[in-house]
Coordinates of C-alpha atoms (C1' of nucleotides) in Angstrom, one line a residue:
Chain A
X1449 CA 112.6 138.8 103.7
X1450 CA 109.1 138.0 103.7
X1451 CA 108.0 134.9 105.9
X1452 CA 106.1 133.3 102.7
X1453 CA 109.7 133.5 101.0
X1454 CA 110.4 130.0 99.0
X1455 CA 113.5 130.1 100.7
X1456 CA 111.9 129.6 104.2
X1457 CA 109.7 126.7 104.2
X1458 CA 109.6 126.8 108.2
X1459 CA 109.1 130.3 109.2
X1460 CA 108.8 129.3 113.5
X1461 CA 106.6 126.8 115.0
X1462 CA 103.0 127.1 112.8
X1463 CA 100.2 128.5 114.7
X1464 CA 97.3 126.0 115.6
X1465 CA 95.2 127.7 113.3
X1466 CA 97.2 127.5 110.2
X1467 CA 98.0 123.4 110.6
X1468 CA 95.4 121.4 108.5
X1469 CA 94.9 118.9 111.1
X1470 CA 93.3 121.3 112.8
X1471 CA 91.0 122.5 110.2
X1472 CA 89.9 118.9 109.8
X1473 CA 89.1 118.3 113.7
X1474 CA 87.2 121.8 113.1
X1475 CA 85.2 120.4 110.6
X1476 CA 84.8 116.9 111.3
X1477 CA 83.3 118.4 114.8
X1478 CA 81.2 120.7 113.1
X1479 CA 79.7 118.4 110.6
X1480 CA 79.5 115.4 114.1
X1481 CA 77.1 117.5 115.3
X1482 CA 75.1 118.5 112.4
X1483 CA 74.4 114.3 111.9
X1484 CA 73.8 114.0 115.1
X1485 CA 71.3 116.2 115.1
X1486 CA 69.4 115.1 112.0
X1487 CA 70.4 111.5 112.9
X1488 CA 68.9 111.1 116.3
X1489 CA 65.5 111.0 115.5
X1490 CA 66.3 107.8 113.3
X1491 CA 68.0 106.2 116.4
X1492 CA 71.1 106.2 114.4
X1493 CA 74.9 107.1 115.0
X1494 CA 77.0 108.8 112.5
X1495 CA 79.1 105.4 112.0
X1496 CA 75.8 103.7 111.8
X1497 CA 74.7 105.3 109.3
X1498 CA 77.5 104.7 107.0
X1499 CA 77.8 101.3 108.1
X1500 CA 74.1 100.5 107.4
X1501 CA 74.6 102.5 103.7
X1502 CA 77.4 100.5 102.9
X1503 CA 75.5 97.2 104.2
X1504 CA 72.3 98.0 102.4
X1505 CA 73.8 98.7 98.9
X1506 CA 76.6 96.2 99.0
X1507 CA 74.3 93.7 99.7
X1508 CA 75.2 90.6 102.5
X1509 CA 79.5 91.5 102.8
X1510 CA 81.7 90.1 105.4
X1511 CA 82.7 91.9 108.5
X1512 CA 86.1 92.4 107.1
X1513 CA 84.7 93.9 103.5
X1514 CA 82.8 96.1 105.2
X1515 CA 85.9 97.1 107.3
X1516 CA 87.5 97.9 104.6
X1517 CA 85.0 99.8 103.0
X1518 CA 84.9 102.3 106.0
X1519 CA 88.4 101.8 107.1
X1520 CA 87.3 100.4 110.5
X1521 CA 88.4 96.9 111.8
X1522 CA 86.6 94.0 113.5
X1523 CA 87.0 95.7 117.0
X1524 CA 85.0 98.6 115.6
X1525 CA 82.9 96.4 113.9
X1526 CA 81.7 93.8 116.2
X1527 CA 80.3 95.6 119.1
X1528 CA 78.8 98.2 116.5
X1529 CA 77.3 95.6 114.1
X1530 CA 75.7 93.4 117.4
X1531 CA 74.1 96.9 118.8
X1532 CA 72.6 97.2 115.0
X1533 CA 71.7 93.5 115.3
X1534 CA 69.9 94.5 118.5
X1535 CA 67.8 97.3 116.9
X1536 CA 66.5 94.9 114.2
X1537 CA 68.3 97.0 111.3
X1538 CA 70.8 94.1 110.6
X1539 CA 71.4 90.6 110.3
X1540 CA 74.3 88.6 111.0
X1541 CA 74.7 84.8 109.7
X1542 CA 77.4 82.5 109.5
X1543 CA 78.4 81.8 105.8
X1544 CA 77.7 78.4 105.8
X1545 CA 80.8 78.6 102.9
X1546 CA 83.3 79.2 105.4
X1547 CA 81.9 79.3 109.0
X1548 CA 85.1 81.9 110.0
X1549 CA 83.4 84.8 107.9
X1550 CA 80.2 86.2 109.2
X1551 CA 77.7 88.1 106.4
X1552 CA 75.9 91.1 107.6
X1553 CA 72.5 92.0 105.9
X1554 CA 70.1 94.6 106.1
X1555 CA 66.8 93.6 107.3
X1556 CA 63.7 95.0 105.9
X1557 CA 63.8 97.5 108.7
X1558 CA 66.7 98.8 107.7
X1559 CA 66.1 99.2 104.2
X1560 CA 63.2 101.5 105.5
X1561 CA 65.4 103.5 107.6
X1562 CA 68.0 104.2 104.4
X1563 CA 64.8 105.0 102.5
X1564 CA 63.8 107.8 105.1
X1565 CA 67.2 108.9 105.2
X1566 CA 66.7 109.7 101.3
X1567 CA 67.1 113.5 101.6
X1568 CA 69.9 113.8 104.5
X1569 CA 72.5 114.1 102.0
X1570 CA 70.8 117.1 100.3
X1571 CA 70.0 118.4 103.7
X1572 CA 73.8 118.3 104.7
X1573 CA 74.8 119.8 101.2
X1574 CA 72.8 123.0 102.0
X1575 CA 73.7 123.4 105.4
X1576 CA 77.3 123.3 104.2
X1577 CA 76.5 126.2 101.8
X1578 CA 78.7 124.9 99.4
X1579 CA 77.8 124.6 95.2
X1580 CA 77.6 121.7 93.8
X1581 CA 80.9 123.1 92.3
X1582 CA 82.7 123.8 95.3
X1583 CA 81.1 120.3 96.5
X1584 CA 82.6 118.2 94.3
X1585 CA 85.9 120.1 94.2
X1586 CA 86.0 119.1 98.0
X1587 CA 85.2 115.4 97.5
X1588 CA 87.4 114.8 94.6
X1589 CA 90.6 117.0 97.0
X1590 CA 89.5 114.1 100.0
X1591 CA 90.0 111.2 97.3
X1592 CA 92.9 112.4 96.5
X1593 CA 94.7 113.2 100.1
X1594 CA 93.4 109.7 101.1
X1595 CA 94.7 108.2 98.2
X1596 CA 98.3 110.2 98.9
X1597 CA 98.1 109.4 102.6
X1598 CA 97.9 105.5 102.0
X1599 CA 100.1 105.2 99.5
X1600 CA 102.9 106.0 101.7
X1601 CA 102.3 103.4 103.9
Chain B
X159 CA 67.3 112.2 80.5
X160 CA 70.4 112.5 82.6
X161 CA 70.7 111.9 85.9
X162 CA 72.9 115.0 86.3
X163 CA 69.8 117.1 85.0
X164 CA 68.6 119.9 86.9
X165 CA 65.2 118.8 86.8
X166 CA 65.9 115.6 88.8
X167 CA 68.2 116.9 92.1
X168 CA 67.3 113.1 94.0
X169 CA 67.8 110.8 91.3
X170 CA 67.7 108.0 93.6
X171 CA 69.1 107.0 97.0
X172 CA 72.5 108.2 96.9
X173 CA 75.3 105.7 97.1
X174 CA 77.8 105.7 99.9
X175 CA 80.9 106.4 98.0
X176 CA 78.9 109.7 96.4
X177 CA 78.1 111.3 100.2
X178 CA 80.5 113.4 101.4
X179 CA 80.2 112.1 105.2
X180 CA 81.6 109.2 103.6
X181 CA 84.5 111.0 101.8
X182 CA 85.0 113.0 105.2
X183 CA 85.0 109.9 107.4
X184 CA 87.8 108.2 104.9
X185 CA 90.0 111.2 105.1
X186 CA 89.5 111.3 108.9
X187 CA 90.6 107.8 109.2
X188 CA 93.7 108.0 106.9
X189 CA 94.9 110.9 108.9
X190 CA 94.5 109.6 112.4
X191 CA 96.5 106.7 111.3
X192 CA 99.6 109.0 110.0
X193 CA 99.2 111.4 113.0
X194 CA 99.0 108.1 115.1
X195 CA 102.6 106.3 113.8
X196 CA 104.1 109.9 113.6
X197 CA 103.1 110.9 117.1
X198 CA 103.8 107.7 118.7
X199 CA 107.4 108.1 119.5
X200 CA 106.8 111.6 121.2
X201 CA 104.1 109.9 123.3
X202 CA 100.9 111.8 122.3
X203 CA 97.6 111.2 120.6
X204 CA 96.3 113.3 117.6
X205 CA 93.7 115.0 120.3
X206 CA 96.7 115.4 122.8
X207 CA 98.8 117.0 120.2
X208 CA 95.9 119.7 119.3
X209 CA 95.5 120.3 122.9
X210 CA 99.3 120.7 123.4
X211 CA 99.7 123.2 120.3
X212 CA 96.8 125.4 121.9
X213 CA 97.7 125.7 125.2
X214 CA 101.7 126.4 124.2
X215 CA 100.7 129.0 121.9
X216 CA 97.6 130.4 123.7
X217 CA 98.9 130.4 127.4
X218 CA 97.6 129.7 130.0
X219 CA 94.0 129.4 128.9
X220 CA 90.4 128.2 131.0
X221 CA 89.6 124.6 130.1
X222 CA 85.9 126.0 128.5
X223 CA 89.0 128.3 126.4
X224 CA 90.4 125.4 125.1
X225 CA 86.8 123.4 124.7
X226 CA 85.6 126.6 122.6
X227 CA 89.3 126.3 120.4
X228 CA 89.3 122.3 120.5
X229 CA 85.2 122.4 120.0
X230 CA 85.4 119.5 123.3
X231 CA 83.6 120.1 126.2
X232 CA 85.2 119.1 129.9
X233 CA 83.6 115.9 129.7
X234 CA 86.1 115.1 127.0
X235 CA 88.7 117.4 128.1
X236 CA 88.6 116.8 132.0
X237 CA 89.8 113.4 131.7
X238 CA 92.2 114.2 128.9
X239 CA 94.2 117.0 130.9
X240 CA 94.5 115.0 133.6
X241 CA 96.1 112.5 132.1
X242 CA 98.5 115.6 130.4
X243 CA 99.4 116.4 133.6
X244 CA 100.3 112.8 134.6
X245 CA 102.3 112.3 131.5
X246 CA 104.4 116.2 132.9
X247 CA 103.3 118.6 129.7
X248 CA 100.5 120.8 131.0
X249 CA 100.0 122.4 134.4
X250 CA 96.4 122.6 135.9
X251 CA 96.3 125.5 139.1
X252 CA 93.0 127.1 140.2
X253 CA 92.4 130.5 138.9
X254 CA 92.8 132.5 142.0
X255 CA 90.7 135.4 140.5
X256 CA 87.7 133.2 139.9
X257 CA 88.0 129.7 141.4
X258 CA 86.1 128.0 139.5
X259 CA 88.5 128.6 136.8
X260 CA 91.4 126.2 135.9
X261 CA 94.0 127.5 134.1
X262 CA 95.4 124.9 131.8
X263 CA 99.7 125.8 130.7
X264 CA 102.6 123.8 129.0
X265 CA 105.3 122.8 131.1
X266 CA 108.8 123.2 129.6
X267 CA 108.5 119.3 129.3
X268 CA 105.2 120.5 127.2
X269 CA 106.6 123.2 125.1
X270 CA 110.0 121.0 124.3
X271 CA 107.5 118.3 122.7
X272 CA 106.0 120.6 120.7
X273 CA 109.3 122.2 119.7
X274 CA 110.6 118.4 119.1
X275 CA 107.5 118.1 117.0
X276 CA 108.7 121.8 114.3
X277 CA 108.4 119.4 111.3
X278 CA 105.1 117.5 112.0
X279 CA 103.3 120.1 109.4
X280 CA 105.9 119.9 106.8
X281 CA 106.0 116.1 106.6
X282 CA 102.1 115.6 107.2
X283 CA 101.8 118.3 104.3
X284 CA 104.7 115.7 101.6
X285 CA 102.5 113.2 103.0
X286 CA 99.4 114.3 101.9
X287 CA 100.7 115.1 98.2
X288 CA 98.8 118.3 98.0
X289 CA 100.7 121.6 96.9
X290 CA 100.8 124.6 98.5
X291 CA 97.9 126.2 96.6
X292 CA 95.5 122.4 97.1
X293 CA 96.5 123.3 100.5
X294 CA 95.2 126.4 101.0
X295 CA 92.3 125.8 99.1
X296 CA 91.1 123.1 101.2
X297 CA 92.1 124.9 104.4
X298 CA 89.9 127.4 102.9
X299 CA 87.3 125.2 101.6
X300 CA 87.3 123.2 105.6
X301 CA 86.8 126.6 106.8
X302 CA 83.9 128.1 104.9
X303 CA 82.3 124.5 105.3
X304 CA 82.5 124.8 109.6
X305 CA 80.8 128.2 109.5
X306 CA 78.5 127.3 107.2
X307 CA 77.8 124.0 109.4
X308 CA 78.1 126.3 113.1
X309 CA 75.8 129.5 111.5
X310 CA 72.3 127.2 111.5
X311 CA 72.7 126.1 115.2
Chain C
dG800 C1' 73.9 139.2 155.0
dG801 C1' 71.1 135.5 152.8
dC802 C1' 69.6 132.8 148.9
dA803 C1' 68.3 131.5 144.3
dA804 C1' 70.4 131.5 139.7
dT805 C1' 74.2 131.0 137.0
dT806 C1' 78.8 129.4 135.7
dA807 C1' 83.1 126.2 135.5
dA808 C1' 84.9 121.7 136.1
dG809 C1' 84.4 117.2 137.0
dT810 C1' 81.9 112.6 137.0
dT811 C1' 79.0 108.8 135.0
dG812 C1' 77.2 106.1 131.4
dT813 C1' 77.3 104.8 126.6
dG814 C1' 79.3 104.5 122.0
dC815 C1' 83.3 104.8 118.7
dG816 C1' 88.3 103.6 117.6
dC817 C1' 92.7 101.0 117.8
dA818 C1' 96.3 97.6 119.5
dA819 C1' 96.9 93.2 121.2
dT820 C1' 95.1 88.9 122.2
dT821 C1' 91.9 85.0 121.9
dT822 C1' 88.7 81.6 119.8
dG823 C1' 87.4 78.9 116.2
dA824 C1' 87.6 77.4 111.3
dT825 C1' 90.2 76.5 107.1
dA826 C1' 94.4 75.4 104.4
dG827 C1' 98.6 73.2 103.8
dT828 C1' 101.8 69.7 104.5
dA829 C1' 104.4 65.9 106.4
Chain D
dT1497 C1' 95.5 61.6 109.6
dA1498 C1' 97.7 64.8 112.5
dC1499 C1' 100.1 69.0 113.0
dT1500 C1' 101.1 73.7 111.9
dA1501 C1' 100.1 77.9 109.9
dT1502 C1' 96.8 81.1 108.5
dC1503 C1' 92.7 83.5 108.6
dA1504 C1' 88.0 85.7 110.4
dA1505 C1' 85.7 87.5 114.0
dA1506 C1' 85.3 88.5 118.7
dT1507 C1' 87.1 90.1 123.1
dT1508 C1' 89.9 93.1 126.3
dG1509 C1' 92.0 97.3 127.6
dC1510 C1' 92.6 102.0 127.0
dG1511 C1' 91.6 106.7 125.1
dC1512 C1' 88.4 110.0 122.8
dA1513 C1' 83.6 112.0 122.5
dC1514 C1' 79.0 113.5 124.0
dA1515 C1' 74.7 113.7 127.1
dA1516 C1' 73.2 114.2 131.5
dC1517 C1' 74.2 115.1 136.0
dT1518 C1' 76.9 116.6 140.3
dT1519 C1' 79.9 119.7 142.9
dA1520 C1' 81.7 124.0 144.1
dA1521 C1' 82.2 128.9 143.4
dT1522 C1' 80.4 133.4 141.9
dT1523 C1' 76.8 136.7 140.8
dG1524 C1' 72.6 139.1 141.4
dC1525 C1' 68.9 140.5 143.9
dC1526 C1' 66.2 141.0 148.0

DNA sequence: GGCAATTAAGTTGTGCGCAATTTGATAGTA
DNA sequence: TACTATCAAATTGCGCACAACTTAATTGCC
């Protein structure tokens, strides 16, 4: 009987190689360094780049919106957003509305530094090698597995 | 014209939710919190449990072995073995051919968790609402993508 | 043999990430 | 009004990750 057979779902212990959780730490790793690299030169951190994307178009957002935007809470958050704060690329003021929620801005400074950050994604996109096809495929198969994933809990 | 043309690649700065770091960084996050609650009762972190399955299956491997399968160096993994060995899985002994070596193995403690853990794959895999052939396809897709990624450094 | 260069792990410092807790502000209710 | 509950952000403690450096062992070359 062949160890694809329907009728054996769990052919011995998977190998490493075969379990997806491994494929994404691959990746994940791969594409860590490939920011890194392109990031560094901007004085910016992976997470800090999102974070000041999100900020930036989503104009002033509480701490917690912005958590949930990129799935990271205020333990994350705090430290990341007063290092940012530090570097002049955000602003963080007390909503005078309710003085428990804190909205984050981009200052001007960090507007520029999205601006000259135009091109990274295109940059990333080639050094992926993947079509635009095969891009999108990807993107809309992540939407959907974090859409699946959370919806069980 | 539309901004899909061919003649305008950059048709703007590209919102957050279009990059695919973004889309990468969700996923990520949405599977370290399943690995997390799932791997909690067997004691081990999504990192740990990568680390486990390699050594088990690969033997008794060199720490830069497991850094080049893991893509971790021994500042990450130093600290993380030690506290492996600690918690009884792995086994660190100097290589006596070479001893600067250390050769990393599971314990029968080590190799019992991973046997405890057969149906990890399965149920990340229900989980993540993907079929067999979405699977593959992003397994493939994950894989293309990191050689792409490693082939420019 | 002696000695510089290389190699393998480990250490230090900094940043990201979560769980649990704390601090401070708002809302609700007697 | 006062008292409790809830909510938002920050803090603490621990683990993961990398860059840069240190320590110790091996290799290569004289």
């Amino acid at each position: 009987m062949s160890p694809s057979s329907p009728s054996t779902p769990s052919p011995g212990p998977l190998s490493l190689e075969q379990q997806i959780c491994y494929a994404m730490h691959t990746t994940v790793r791969a594409f860590d360094a490939v920011y890194r690299e392109l990031l560094a030169e901007h004085g910016l951190s992976y997470p800090q780049y999102i974070a000041l994307m999100g900020i930036a178009e989503h104009g002033p957002l509480t701490v917690s919106r912005l958590g949930e935007l990129m799935r990271l809470d205020s333990g994350t958050l705090s430290p990341l957003l007063k290092r940012m704060e530090a570097a002049g690329l955000v602003g963080r003021t007390r909503d005078p509305e309710d003085e428990r929620r804190v909205l984050v801005s981009a200052t001007s400074t960090g507007h520029e530094r999205i601006a000259a950050l135009r091109e990274l994604p295109q940059q990333i996109a080639a050094r992926s090698g993947l079509s635009r096809e095969q891009m999108l495929a990807l993107h809309e198969t992540l939407r959907t597995v974090t859409d699946r994933l959370d919806a069980h809990s």
